[in-house]
Amino acid sequence: MDGRGAEGGDGDAVGLRGGQAGFLSRRSFLAGSAVGLGALGLGGCATSDGLILAEAAKIYGPMPDERFPIPAADILKVDPKYFRQTVRYDTKEAAGTIVVDPRNFYVYRVEGDGSATRYGANVGRDGFLWSGDAYVGRKSEWATWTPPKEMIKRQPEAAKYARGMPGGLDNPLGARTLHLYQNGAYTLYTIYASSDPETIGSGITSGCVGLLSQDMIHLYARTPVKTKVVVLPA
């Protein structure tokens, strides 16, 4: 499916990633616009930083079979508390519900047995945070990204993608995107795949929520359309 920002400003909320000649860095645009680690002993039982990093390296390793092969994430740029984990999580929400906790930079996928899969995330910066209930209205793999007119006005460098930027490693939406809706209308916000590990644990977007590509692919595969998404107050 297509993830064109023209439908709702995906590009403005996420930003454009660098990596090819003539591209601005993702950070500059962001600023301008089935195993969890807990099951591997990383939920508080590991005693060695080396063990944590070794297990994380497996989960955040390269994904060569993707349409656009994904390189390993540089886990040394990520605080270990943001590595994927299975954690205890008491909630009244049904199994499968996604809960975004922007205050602590986490995304939870409720498992229904008093636990959740927890992912580290980047979230909206000050002035772009929001909260409330939504749902996954559609899903995209390697979506096309189109910057909205408002972004092009602020940052003319984005104009060359006015007709859309095809999916790929440099595309701001990354390998997978969950598009969030309320009452049948697109909210303009997404949960997307980030290839910038240094952004995890920070408020940098215009309202979207980013997970490391490996985490986003993991969550995406377990999230059908119509899944409830709860965004907590920051």
PDB file of N, CA, C and O in Angstrom, residues 103-160:
ATOM      1  N   ARG A 103       6.090  10.034  27.338  1.00  0.00           N
ATOM      2  CA  ARG A 103       6.865  10.579  28.451  1.00  0.00           C
ATOM      3  C   ARG A 103       8.125   9.762  28.691  1.00  0.00           C
ATOM      4  O   ARG A 103       9.185  10.300  29.017  1.00  0.00           O
ATOM      5  N   ASN A 104       8.016   8.447  28.501  1.00  0.00           N
ATOM      6  CA  ASN A 104       9.146   7.548  28.754  1.00  0.00           C
ATOM      7  C   ASN A 104       9.753   6.963  27.487  1.00  0.00           C
ATOM      8  O   ASN A 104      10.651   6.126  27.567  1.00  0.00           O
ATOM      9  N   PHE A 105       9.255   7.385  26.316  1.00  0.00           N
ATOM     10  CA  PHE A 105       9.802   6.960  25.020  1.00  0.00           C
ATOM     11  C   PHE A 105       9.667   5.450  24.806  1.00  0.00           C
ATOM     12  O   PHE A 105      10.598   4.794  24.335  1.00  0.00           O
ATOM     13  N   TYR A 106       8.481   4.933  25.143  1.00  0.00           N
ATOM     14  CA  TYR A 106       8.220   3.514  24.947  1.00  0.00           C
ATOM     15  C   TYR A 106       6.952   3.310  24.135  1.00  0.00           C
ATOM     16  O   TYR A 106       6.011   4.115  24.188  1.00  0.00           O
ATOM     17  N   VAL A 107       6.919   2.195  23.412  1.00  0.00           N
ATOM     18  CA  VAL A 107       5.712   1.684  22.784  1.00  0.00           C
ATOM     19  C   VAL A 107       5.511   0.263  23.295  1.00  0.00           C
ATOM     20  O   VAL A 107       6.447  -0.544  23.292  1.00  0.00           O
ATOM     21  N   TYR A 108       4.293  -0.021  23.753  1.00  0.00           N
ATOM     22  CA  TYR A 108       3.967  -1.343  24.271  1.00  0.00           C
ATOM     23  C   TYR A 108       2.987  -2.050  23.342  1.00  0.00           C
ATOM     24  O   TYR A 108       2.052  -1.425  22.835  1.00  0.00           O
ATOM     25  N   ARG A 109       3.189  -3.344  23.175  1.00  0.00           N
ATOM     26  CA  ARG A 109       2.196  -4.186  22.512  1.00  0.00           C
ATOM     27  C   ARG A 109       1.670  -5.144  23.583  1.00  0.00           C
ATOM     28  O   ARG A 109       2.394  -5.998  24.075  1.00  0.00           O
ATOM     29  N   VAL A 110       0.410  -4.963  23.996  1.00  0.00           N
ATOM     30  CA  VAL A 110      -0.161  -5.733  25.086  1.00  0.00           C
ATOM     31  C   VAL A 110      -0.286  -7.194  24.679  1.00  0.00           C
ATOM     32  O   VAL A 110      -0.827  -7.512  23.605  1.00  0.00           O
ATOM     33  N   GLU A 111       0.206  -8.087  25.531  1.00  0.00           N
ATOM     34  CA  GLU A 111       0.185  -9.520  25.219  1.00  0.00           C
ATOM     35  C   GLU A 111      -0.991 -10.254  25.854  1.00  0.00           C
ATOM     36  O   GLU A 111      -1.274 -11.383  25.490  1.00  0.00           O
ATOM     37  N   GLY A 112      -1.671  -9.616  26.838  1.00  0.00           N
ATOM     38  CA  GLY A 112      -2.885 -10.209  27.367  1.00  0.00           C
ATOM     39  C   GLY A 112      -2.699 -11.150  28.539  1.00  0.00           C
ATOM     40  O   GLY A 112      -3.662 -11.718  29.047  1.00  0.00           O
ATOM     41  N   ASP A 113      -1.483 -11.332  29.012  1.00  0.00           N
ATOM     42  CA  ASP A 113      -1.224 -12.236  30.137  1.00  0.00           C
ATOM     43  C   ASP A 113      -0.506 -11.485  31.261  1.00  0.00           C
ATOM     44  O   ASP A 113       0.244 -12.066  32.035  1.00  0.00           O
ATOM     45  N   GLY A 114      -0.771 -10.192  31.357  1.00  0.00           N
ATOM     46  CA  GLY A 114      -0.084  -9.366  32.341  1.00  0.00           C
ATOM     47  C   GLY A 114       1.281  -8.905  31.888  1.00  0.00           C
ATOM     48  O   GLY A 114       2.051  -8.370  32.678  1.00  0.00           O
ATOM     49  N   SER A 115       1.584  -9.110  30.611  1.00  0.00           N
ATOM     50  CA  SER A 115       2.876  -8.687  30.077  1.00  0.00           C
ATOM     51  C   SER A 115       2.668  -7.933  28.776  1.00  0.00           C
ATOM     52  O   SER A 115       1.571  -7.887  28.213  1.00  0.00           O
ATOM     53  N   ALA A 116       3.745  -7.330  28.312  1.00  0.00           N
ATOM     54  CA  ALA A 116       3.725  -6.612  27.037  1.00  0.00           C
ATOM     55  C   ALA A 116       5.110  -6.682  26.417  1.00  0.00           C
ATOM     56  O   ALA A 116       6.115  -6.843  27.116  1.00  0.00           O
ATOM     57  N   THR A 117       5.133  -6.579  25.114  1.00  0.00           N
ATOM     58  CA  THR A 117       6.399  -6.378  24.421  1.00  0.00           C
ATOM     59  C   THR A 117       6.645  -4.876  24.390  1.00  0.00           C
ATOM     60  O   THR A 117       5.782  -4.106  23.967  1.00  0.00           O
ATOM     61  N   ARG A 118       7.803  -4.463  24.871  1.00  0.00           N
ATOM     62  CA  ARG A 118       8.116  -3.042  24.970  1.00  0.00           C
ATOM     63  C   ARG A 118       9.236  -2.680  24.007  1.00  0.00           C
ATOM     64  O   ARG A 118      10.245  -3.377  23.924  1.00  0.00           O
ATOM     65  N   TYR A 119       9.025  -1.587  23.276  1.00  0.00           N
ATOM     66  CA  TYR A 119       9.995  -1.099  22.308  1.00  0.00           C
ATOM     67  C   TYR A 119      10.406   0.323  22.679  1.00  0.00           C
ATOM     68  O   TYR A 119       9.576   1.131  23.107  1.00  0.00           O
ATOM     69  N   GLY A 120      11.680   0.676  22.487  1.00  0.00           N
ATOM     70  CA  GLY A 120      12.108   2.057  22.620  1.00  0.00           C
ATOM     71  C   GLY A 120      11.668   2.857  21.407  1.00  0.00           C
ATOM     72  O   GLY A 120      11.561   2.320  20.300  1.00  0.00           O
ATOM     73  N   ALA A 121      11.406   4.142  21.606  1.00  0.00           N
ATOM     74  CA  ALA A 121      10.845   4.949  20.519  1.00  0.00           C
ATOM     75  C   ALA A 121      11.378   6.371  20.540  1.00  0.00           C
ATOM     76  O   ALA A 121      11.908   6.855  21.542  1.00  0.00           O
ATOM     77  N   ASN A 122      11.245   7.047  19.396  1.00  0.00           N
ATOM     78  CA  ASN A 122      11.313   8.503  19.385  1.00  0.00           C
ATOM     79  C   ASN A 122       9.884   9.020  19.253  1.00  0.00           C
ATOM     80  O   ASN A 122       9.000   8.307  18.760  1.00  0.00           O
ATOM     81  N   VAL A 123       9.639  10.227  19.719  1.00  0.00           N
ATOM     82  CA  VAL A 123       8.279  10.759  19.765  1.00  0.00           C
ATOM     83  C   VAL A 123       8.294  12.229  19.341  1.00  0.00           C
ATOM     84  O   VAL A 123       9.335  12.778  18.977  1.00  0.00           O
ATOM     85  N   GLY A 124       7.126  12.857  19.436  1.00  0.00           N
ATOM     86  CA  GLY A 124       7.021  14.253  19.052  1.00  0.00           C
ATOM     87  C   GLY A 124       7.784  15.181  19.985  1.00  0.00           C
ATOM     88  O   GLY A 124       7.856  14.944  21.193  1.00  0.00           O
ATOM     89  N   ARG A 125       8.341  16.223  19.420  1.00  0.00           N
ATOM     90  CA  ARG A 125       9.030  17.207  20.234  1.00  0.00           C
ATOM     91  C   ARG A 125       8.006  18.140  20.886  1.00  0.00           C
ATOM     92  O   ARG A 125       6.807  18.077  20.579  1.00  0.00           O
ATOM     93  N   ASP A 126       8.464  19.004  21.778  1.00  0.00           N
ATOM     94  CA  ASP A 126       7.580  19.942  22.459  1.00  0.00           C
ATOM     95  C   ASP A 126       6.777  20.736  21.438  1.00  0.00           C
ATOM     96  O   ASP A 126       7.306  21.255  20.454  1.00  0.00           O
ATOM     97  N   GLY A 127       5.498  20.829  21.697  1.00  0.00           N
ATOM     98  CA  GLY A 127       4.610  21.553  20.789  1.00  0.00           C
ATOM     99  C   GLY A 127       3.944  20.661  19.771  1.00  0.00           C
ATOM    100  O   GLY A 127       3.006  21.085  19.093  1.00  0.00           O
ATOM    101  N   PHE A 128       4.410  19.404  19.652  1.00  0.00           N
ATOM    102  CA  PHE A 128       3.840  18.487  18.673  1.00  0.00           C
ATOM    103  C   PHE A 128       3.344  17.195  19.327  1.00  0.00           C
ATOM    104  O   PHE A 128       2.982  16.257  18.635  1.00  0.00           O
ATOM    105  N   LEU A 129       3.338  17.161  20.655  1.00  0.00           N
ATOM    106  CA  LEU A 129       2.854  15.978  21.355  1.00  0.00           C
ATOM    107  C   LEU A 129       1.332  15.962  21.343  1.00  0.00           C
ATOM    108  O   LEU A 129       0.684  17.009  21.353  1.00  0.00           O
ATOM    109  N   TRP A 130       0.756  14.783  21.317  1.00  0.00           N
ATOM    110  CA  TRP A 130      -0.686  14.643  21.351  1.00  0.00           C
ATOM    111  C   TRP A 130      -1.019  13.375  22.117  1.00  0.00           C
ATOM    112  O   TRP A 130      -0.150  12.542  22.375  1.00  0.00           O
ATOM    113  N   SER A 131      -2.281  13.221  22.510  1.00  0.00           N
ATOM    114  CA  SER A 131      -2.697  12.022  23.222  1.00  0.00           C
ATOM    115  C   SER A 131      -4.130  11.694  22.847  1.00  0.00           C
ATOM    116  O   SER A 131      -4.856  12.533  22.311  1.00  0.00           O
ATOM    117  N   GLY A 132      -4.519  10.460  23.132  1.00  0.00           N
ATOM    118  CA  GLY A 132      -5.875  10.024  22.828  1.00  0.00           C
ATOM    119  C   GLY A 132      -5.893   8.637  22.223  1.00  0.00           C
ATOM    120  O   GLY A 132      -4.850   7.991  22.072  1.00  0.00           O
ATOM    121  N   ASP A 133      -7.085   8.178  21.891  1.00  0.00           N
ATOM    122  CA  ASP A 133      -7.256   6.861  21.283  1.00  0.00           C
ATOM    123  C   ASP A 133      -7.322   6.983  19.768  1.00  0.00           C
ATOM    124  O   ASP A 133      -7.907   7.931  19.223  1.00  0.00           O
ATOM    125  N   ALA A 134      -6.725   6.043  19.102  1.00  0.00           N
ATOM    126  CA  ALA A 134      -6.757   5.969  17.651  1.00  0.00           C
ATOM    127  C   ALA A 134      -6.796   4.490  17.266  1.00  0.00           C
ATOM    128  O   ALA A 134      -6.963   3.616  18.117  1.00  0.00           O
ATOM    129  N   TYR A 135      -6.663   4.222  15.982  1.00  0.00           N
ATOM    130  CA  TYR A 135      -6.571   2.836  15.533  1.00  0.00           C
ATOM    131  C   TYR A 135      -5.767   2.794  14.237  1.00  0.00           C
ATOM    132  O   TYR A 135      -5.583   3.822  13.565  1.00  0.00           O
ATOM    133  N   VAL A 136      -5.257   1.625  13.932  1.00  0.00           N
ATOM    134  CA  VAL A 136      -4.486   1.455  12.702  1.00  0.00           C
ATOM    135  C   VAL A 136      -5.471   1.385  11.543  1.00  0.00           C
ATOM    136  O   VAL A 136      -6.207   0.412  11.385  1.00  0.00           O
ATOM    137  N   GLY A 137      -5.495   2.427  10.726  1.00  0.00           N
ATOM    138  CA  GLY A 137      -6.423   2.485   9.603  1.00  0.00           C
ATOM    139  C   GLY A 137      -5.896   1.819   8.355  1.00  0.00           C
ATOM    140  O   GLY A 137      -6.661   1.324   7.525  1.00  0.00           O
ATOM    141  N   ARG A 138      -4.576   1.796   8.210  1.00  0.00           N
ATOM    142  CA  ARG A 138      -3.944   1.103   7.096  1.00  0.00           C
ATOM    143  C   ARG A 138      -2.486   0.855   7.428  1.00  0.00           C
ATOM    144  O   ARG A 138      -1.935   1.443   8.353  1.00  0.00           O
ATOM    145  N   LYS A 139      -1.884  -0.024   6.655  1.00  0.00           N
ATOM    146  CA  LYS A 139      -0.495  -0.417   6.851  1.00  0.00           C
ATOM    147  C   LYS A 139       0.250  -0.290   5.531  1.00  0.00           C
ATOM    148  O   LYS A 139      -0.325  -0.513   4.471  1.00  0.00           O
ATOM    149  N   SER A 140       1.526   0.060   5.604  1.00  0.00           N
ATOM    150  CA  SER A 140       2.324   0.227   4.394  1.00  0.00           C
ATOM    151  C   SER A 140       3.685  -0.424   4.562  1.00  0.00           C
ATOM    152  O   SER A 140       4.315  -0.283   5.616  1.00  0.00           O
ATOM    153  N   GLU A 141       4.142  -1.100   3.512  1.00  0.00           N
ATOM    154  CA  GLU A 141       5.505  -1.612   3.452  1.00  0.00           C
ATOM    155  C   GLU A 141       6.274  -0.802   2.415  1.00  0.00           C
ATOM    156  O   GLU A 141       5.852  -0.663   1.289  1.00  0.00           O
ATOM    157  N   TRP A 142       7.398  -0.242   2.848  1.00  0.00           N
ATOM    158  CA  TRP A 142       8.241   0.580   1.983  1.00  0.00           C
ATOM    159  C   TRP A 142       7.391   1.625   1.250  1.00  0.00           C
ATOM    160  O   TRP A 142       7.376   1.726   0.040  1.00  0.00           O
ATOM    161  N   ALA A 143       6.684   2.406   2.040  1.00  0.00           N
ATOM    162  CA  ALA A 143       5.723   3.362   1.506  1.00  0.00           C
ATOM    163  C   ALA A 143       6.383   4.497   0.734  1.00  0.00           C
ATOM    164  O   ALA A 143       7.523   4.883   0.996  1.00  0.00           O
ATOM    165  N   THR A 144       5.623   5.049  -0.203  1.00  0.00           N
ATOM    166  CA  THR A 144       6.014   6.302  -0.851  1.00  0.00           C
ATOM    167  C   THR A 144       5.802   7.442   0.146  1.00  0.00           C
ATOM    168  O   THR A 144       4.831   7.455   0.892  1.00  0.00           O
ATOM    169  N   TRP A 145       6.743   8.378   0.159  1.00  0.00           N
ATOM    170  CA  TRP A 145       6.636   9.541   1.046  1.00  0.00           C
ATOM    171  C   TRP A 145       6.499  10.793   0.211  1.00  0.00           C
ATOM    172  O   TRP A 145       7.270  11.023  -0.726  1.00  0.00           O
ATOM    173  N   THR A 146       5.497  11.610   0.528  1.00  0.00           N
ATOM    174  CA  THR A 146       5.287  12.878  -0.162  1.00  0.00           C
ATOM    175  C   THR A 146       5.239  14.001   0.856  1.00  0.00           C
ATOM    176  O   THR A 146       4.370  14.006   1.729  1.00  0.00           O
ATOM    177  N   PRO A 147       6.161  14.962   0.784  1.00  0.00           N
ATOM    178  CA  PRO A 147       6.128  16.066   1.753  1.00  0.00           C
ATOM    179  C   PRO A 147       4.919  16.950   1.511  1.00  0.00           C
ATOM    180  O   PRO A 147       4.573  17.247   0.363  1.00  0.00           O
ATOM    181  N   PRO A 148       4.231  17.367   2.566  1.00  0.00           N
ATOM    182  CA  PRO A 148       3.090  18.264   2.395  1.00  0.00           C
ATOM    183  C   PRO A 148       3.547  19.655   1.971  1.00  0.00           C
ATOM    184  O   PRO A 148       4.715  20.022   2.120  1.00  0.00           O
ATOM    185  N   LYS A 149       2.607  20.421   1.461  1.00  0.00           N
ATOM    186  CA  LYS A 149       2.930  21.760   0.967  1.00  0.00           C
ATOM    187  C   LYS A 149       3.528  22.644   2.063  1.00  0.00           C
ATOM    188  O   LYS A 149       4.396  23.476   1.801  1.00  0.00           O
ATOM    189  N   GLU A 150       3.027  22.454   3.294  1.00  0.00           N
ATOM    190  CA  GLU A 150       3.526  23.278   4.390  1.00  0.00           C
ATOM    191  C   GLU A 150       5.010  23.044   4.629  1.00  0.00           C
ATOM    192  O   GLU A 150       5.771  23.966   4.931  1.00  0.00           O
ATOM    193  N   MET A 151       5.436  21.810   4.475  1.00  0.00           N
ATOM    194  CA  MET A 151       6.841  21.491   4.691  1.00  0.00           C
ATOM    195  C   MET A 151       7.696  22.047   3.557  1.00  0.00           C
ATOM    196  O   MET A 151       8.779  22.588   3.785  1.00  0.00           O
ATOM    197  N   ILE A 152       7.195  21.927   2.340  1.00  0.00           N
ATOM    198  CA  ILE A 152       7.937  22.442   1.191  1.00  0.00           C
ATOM    199  C   ILE A 152       8.107  23.953   1.309  1.00  0.00           C
ATOM    200  O   ILE A 152       9.162  24.507   0.963  1.00  0.00           O
ATOM    201  N   LYS A 153       7.088  24.616   1.836  1.00  0.00           N
ATOM    202  CA  LYS A 153       7.184  26.069   2.008  1.00  0.00           C
ATOM    203  C   LYS A 153       8.271  26.419   3.011  1.00  0.00           C
ATOM    204  O   LYS A 153       9.030  27.379   2.799  1.00  0.00           O
ATOM    205  N   ARG A 154       8.355  25.624   4.100  1.00  0.00           N
ATOM    206  CA  ARG A 154       9.371  25.898   5.113  1.00  0.00           C
ATOM    207  C   ARG A 154      10.752  25.479   4.658  1.00  0.00           C
ATOM    208  O   ARG A 154      11.747  26.116   4.991  1.00  0.00           O
ATOM    209  N   GLN A 155      10.800  24.364   3.923  1.00  0.00           N
ATOM    210  CA  GLN A 155      12.078  23.778   3.532  1.00  0.00           C
ATOM    211  C   GLN A 155      12.052  23.446   2.040  1.00  0.00           C
ATOM    212  O   GLN A 155      11.709  22.334   1.645  1.00  0.00           O
ATOM    213  N   PRO A 156      12.400  24.402   1.202  1.00  0.00           N
ATOM    214  CA  PRO A 156      12.301  24.224  -0.251  1.00  0.00           C
ATOM    215  C   PRO A 156      13.076  23.027  -0.780  1.00  0.00           C
ATOM    216  O   PRO A 156      12.785  22.536  -1.874  1.00  0.00           O
ATOM    217  N   GLU A 157      14.069  22.547  -0.034  1.00  0.00           N
ATOM    218  CA  GLU A 157      14.843  21.394  -0.493  1.00  0.00           C
ATOM    219  C   GLU A 157      13.969  20.163  -0.695  1.00  0.00           C
ATOM    220  O   GLU A 157      14.328  19.239  -1.433  1.00  0.00           O
ATOM    221  N   ALA A 158      12.821  20.135  -0.017  1.00  0.00           N
ATOM    222  CA  ALA A 158      11.926  18.982  -0.126  1.00  0.00           C
ATOM    223  C   ALA A 158      11.085  19.014  -1.394  1.00  0.00           C
ATOM    224  O   ALA A 158      10.422  18.026  -1.722  1.00  0.00           O
ATOM    225  N   ALA A 159      11.125  20.110  -2.139  1.00  0.00           N
ATOM    226  CA  ALA A 159      10.251  20.271  -3.306  1.00  0.00           C
ATOM    227  C   ALA A 159      10.481  19.198  -4.355  1.00  0.00           C
ATOM    228  O   ALA A 159       9.555  18.827  -5.090  1.00  0.00           O
ATOM    229  N   LYS A 160      11.704  18.682  -4.443  1.00  0.00           N
ATOM    230  CA  LYS A 160      11.965  17.670  -5.480  1.00  0.00           C
ATOM    231  C   LYS A 160      11.206  16.374  -5.236  1.00  0.00           C
ATOM    232  O   LYS A 160      11.119  15.536  -6.134  1.00  0.00           O
TER     233      LYS A 160
END
